mmCIF file of C-alpha atoms in Angstrom:
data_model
loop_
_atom_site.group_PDB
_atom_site.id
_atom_site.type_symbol
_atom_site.label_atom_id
_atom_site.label_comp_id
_atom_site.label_asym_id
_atom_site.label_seq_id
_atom_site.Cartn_x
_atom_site.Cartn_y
_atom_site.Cartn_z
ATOM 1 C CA UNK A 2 -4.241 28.687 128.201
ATOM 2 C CA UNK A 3 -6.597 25.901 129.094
ATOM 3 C CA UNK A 4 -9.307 27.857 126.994
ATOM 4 C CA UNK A 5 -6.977 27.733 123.813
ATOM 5 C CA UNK A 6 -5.455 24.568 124.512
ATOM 6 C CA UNK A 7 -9.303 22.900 124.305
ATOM 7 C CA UNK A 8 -10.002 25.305 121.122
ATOM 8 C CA UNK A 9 -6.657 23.358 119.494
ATOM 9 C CA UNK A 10 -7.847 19.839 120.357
ATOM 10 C CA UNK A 11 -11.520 20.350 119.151
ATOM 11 C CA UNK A 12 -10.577 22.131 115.832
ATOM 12 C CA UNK A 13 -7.323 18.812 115.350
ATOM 13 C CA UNK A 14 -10.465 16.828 116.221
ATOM 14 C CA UNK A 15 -12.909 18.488 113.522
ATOM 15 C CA UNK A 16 -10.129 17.487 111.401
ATOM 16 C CA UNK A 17 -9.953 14.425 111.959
ATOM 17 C CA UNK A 18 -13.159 14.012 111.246
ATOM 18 C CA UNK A 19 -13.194 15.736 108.253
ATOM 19 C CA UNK A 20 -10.608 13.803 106.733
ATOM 20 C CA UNK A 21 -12.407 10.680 107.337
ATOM 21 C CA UNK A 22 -15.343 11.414 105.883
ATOM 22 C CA UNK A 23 -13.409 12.384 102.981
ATOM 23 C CA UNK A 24 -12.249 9.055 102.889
ATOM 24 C CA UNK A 25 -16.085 7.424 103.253
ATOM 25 C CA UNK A 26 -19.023 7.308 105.278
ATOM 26 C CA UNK A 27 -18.158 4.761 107.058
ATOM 27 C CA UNK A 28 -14.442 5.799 108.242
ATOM 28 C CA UNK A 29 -16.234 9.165 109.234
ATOM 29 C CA UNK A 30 -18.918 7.726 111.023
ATOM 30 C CA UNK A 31 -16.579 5.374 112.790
ATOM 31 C CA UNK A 32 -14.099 8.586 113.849
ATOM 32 C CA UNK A 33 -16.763 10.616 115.214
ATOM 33 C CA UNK A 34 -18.032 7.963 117.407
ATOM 34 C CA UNK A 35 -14.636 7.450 118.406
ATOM 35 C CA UNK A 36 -14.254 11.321 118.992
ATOM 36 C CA UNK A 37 -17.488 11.268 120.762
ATOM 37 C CA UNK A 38 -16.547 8.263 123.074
ATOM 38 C CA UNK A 39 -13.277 10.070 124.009
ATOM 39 C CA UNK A 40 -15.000 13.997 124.669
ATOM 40 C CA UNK A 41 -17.759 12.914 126.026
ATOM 41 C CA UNK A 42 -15.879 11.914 130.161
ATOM 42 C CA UNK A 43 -14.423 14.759 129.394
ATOM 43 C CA UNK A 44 -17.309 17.273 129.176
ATOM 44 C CA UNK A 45 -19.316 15.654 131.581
ATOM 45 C CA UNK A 46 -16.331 15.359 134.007
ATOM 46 C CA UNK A 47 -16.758 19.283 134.694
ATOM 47 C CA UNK A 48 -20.499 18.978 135.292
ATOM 48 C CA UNK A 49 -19.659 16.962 138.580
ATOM 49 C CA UNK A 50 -21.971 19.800 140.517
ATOM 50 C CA UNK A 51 -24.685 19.171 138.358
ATOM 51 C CA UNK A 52 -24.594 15.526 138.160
ATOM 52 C CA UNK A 53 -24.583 15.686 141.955
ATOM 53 C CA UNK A 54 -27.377 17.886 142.605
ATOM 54 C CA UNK A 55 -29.861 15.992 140.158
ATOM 55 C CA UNK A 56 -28.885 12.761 142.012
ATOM 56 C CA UNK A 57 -29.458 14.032 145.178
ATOM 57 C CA UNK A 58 -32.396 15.635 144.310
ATOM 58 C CA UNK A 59 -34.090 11.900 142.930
ATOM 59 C CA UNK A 60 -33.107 10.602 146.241
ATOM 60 C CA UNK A 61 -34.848 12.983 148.380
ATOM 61 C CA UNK A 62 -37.875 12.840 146.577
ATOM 62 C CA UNK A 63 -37.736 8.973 146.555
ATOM 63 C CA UNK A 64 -37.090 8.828 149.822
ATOM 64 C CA UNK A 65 -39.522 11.528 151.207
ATOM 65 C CA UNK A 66 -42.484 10.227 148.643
ATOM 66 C CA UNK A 67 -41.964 6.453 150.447
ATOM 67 C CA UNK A 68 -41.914 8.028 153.878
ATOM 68 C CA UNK A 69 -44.150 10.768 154.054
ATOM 69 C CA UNK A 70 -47.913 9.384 154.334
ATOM 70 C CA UNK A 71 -50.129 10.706 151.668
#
């Protein structure tokens, strides 16, 4: 359900975008920025792991490279 439910959003969003760039340029640049402003927490919202793991990862080698003598 989730799976179709986020196929249904992202095709009424293609739509959207469609429509205003049928309109102008400008109307359809101006929707997808406003599409991409909206999906964009929400993609990155299930990378939390990954997100994590880089930021841990600059950390320990910050912290290790200003500790550890050369």
């Amino acid at each position: 359900m989730i799976t179709i439910g986020d196929g249904i959003h992202n095709f009424a969003d293609g739509l959207a975008i469609g429509a205003a760039f049928s309109v102008s340029w400008r109307s359809g640049l101006a929707t997808s920025l406003a599409v991409l402003c909206h999906e964009l927490p929400h993609e990155l919202g299930e990378m939390n792991e990954w997100i994590f793991a880089i930021t841990v990862g600059f950390f320990l080698y910050i912290g290790l490279a200003d500790m550890l003598n050369e």
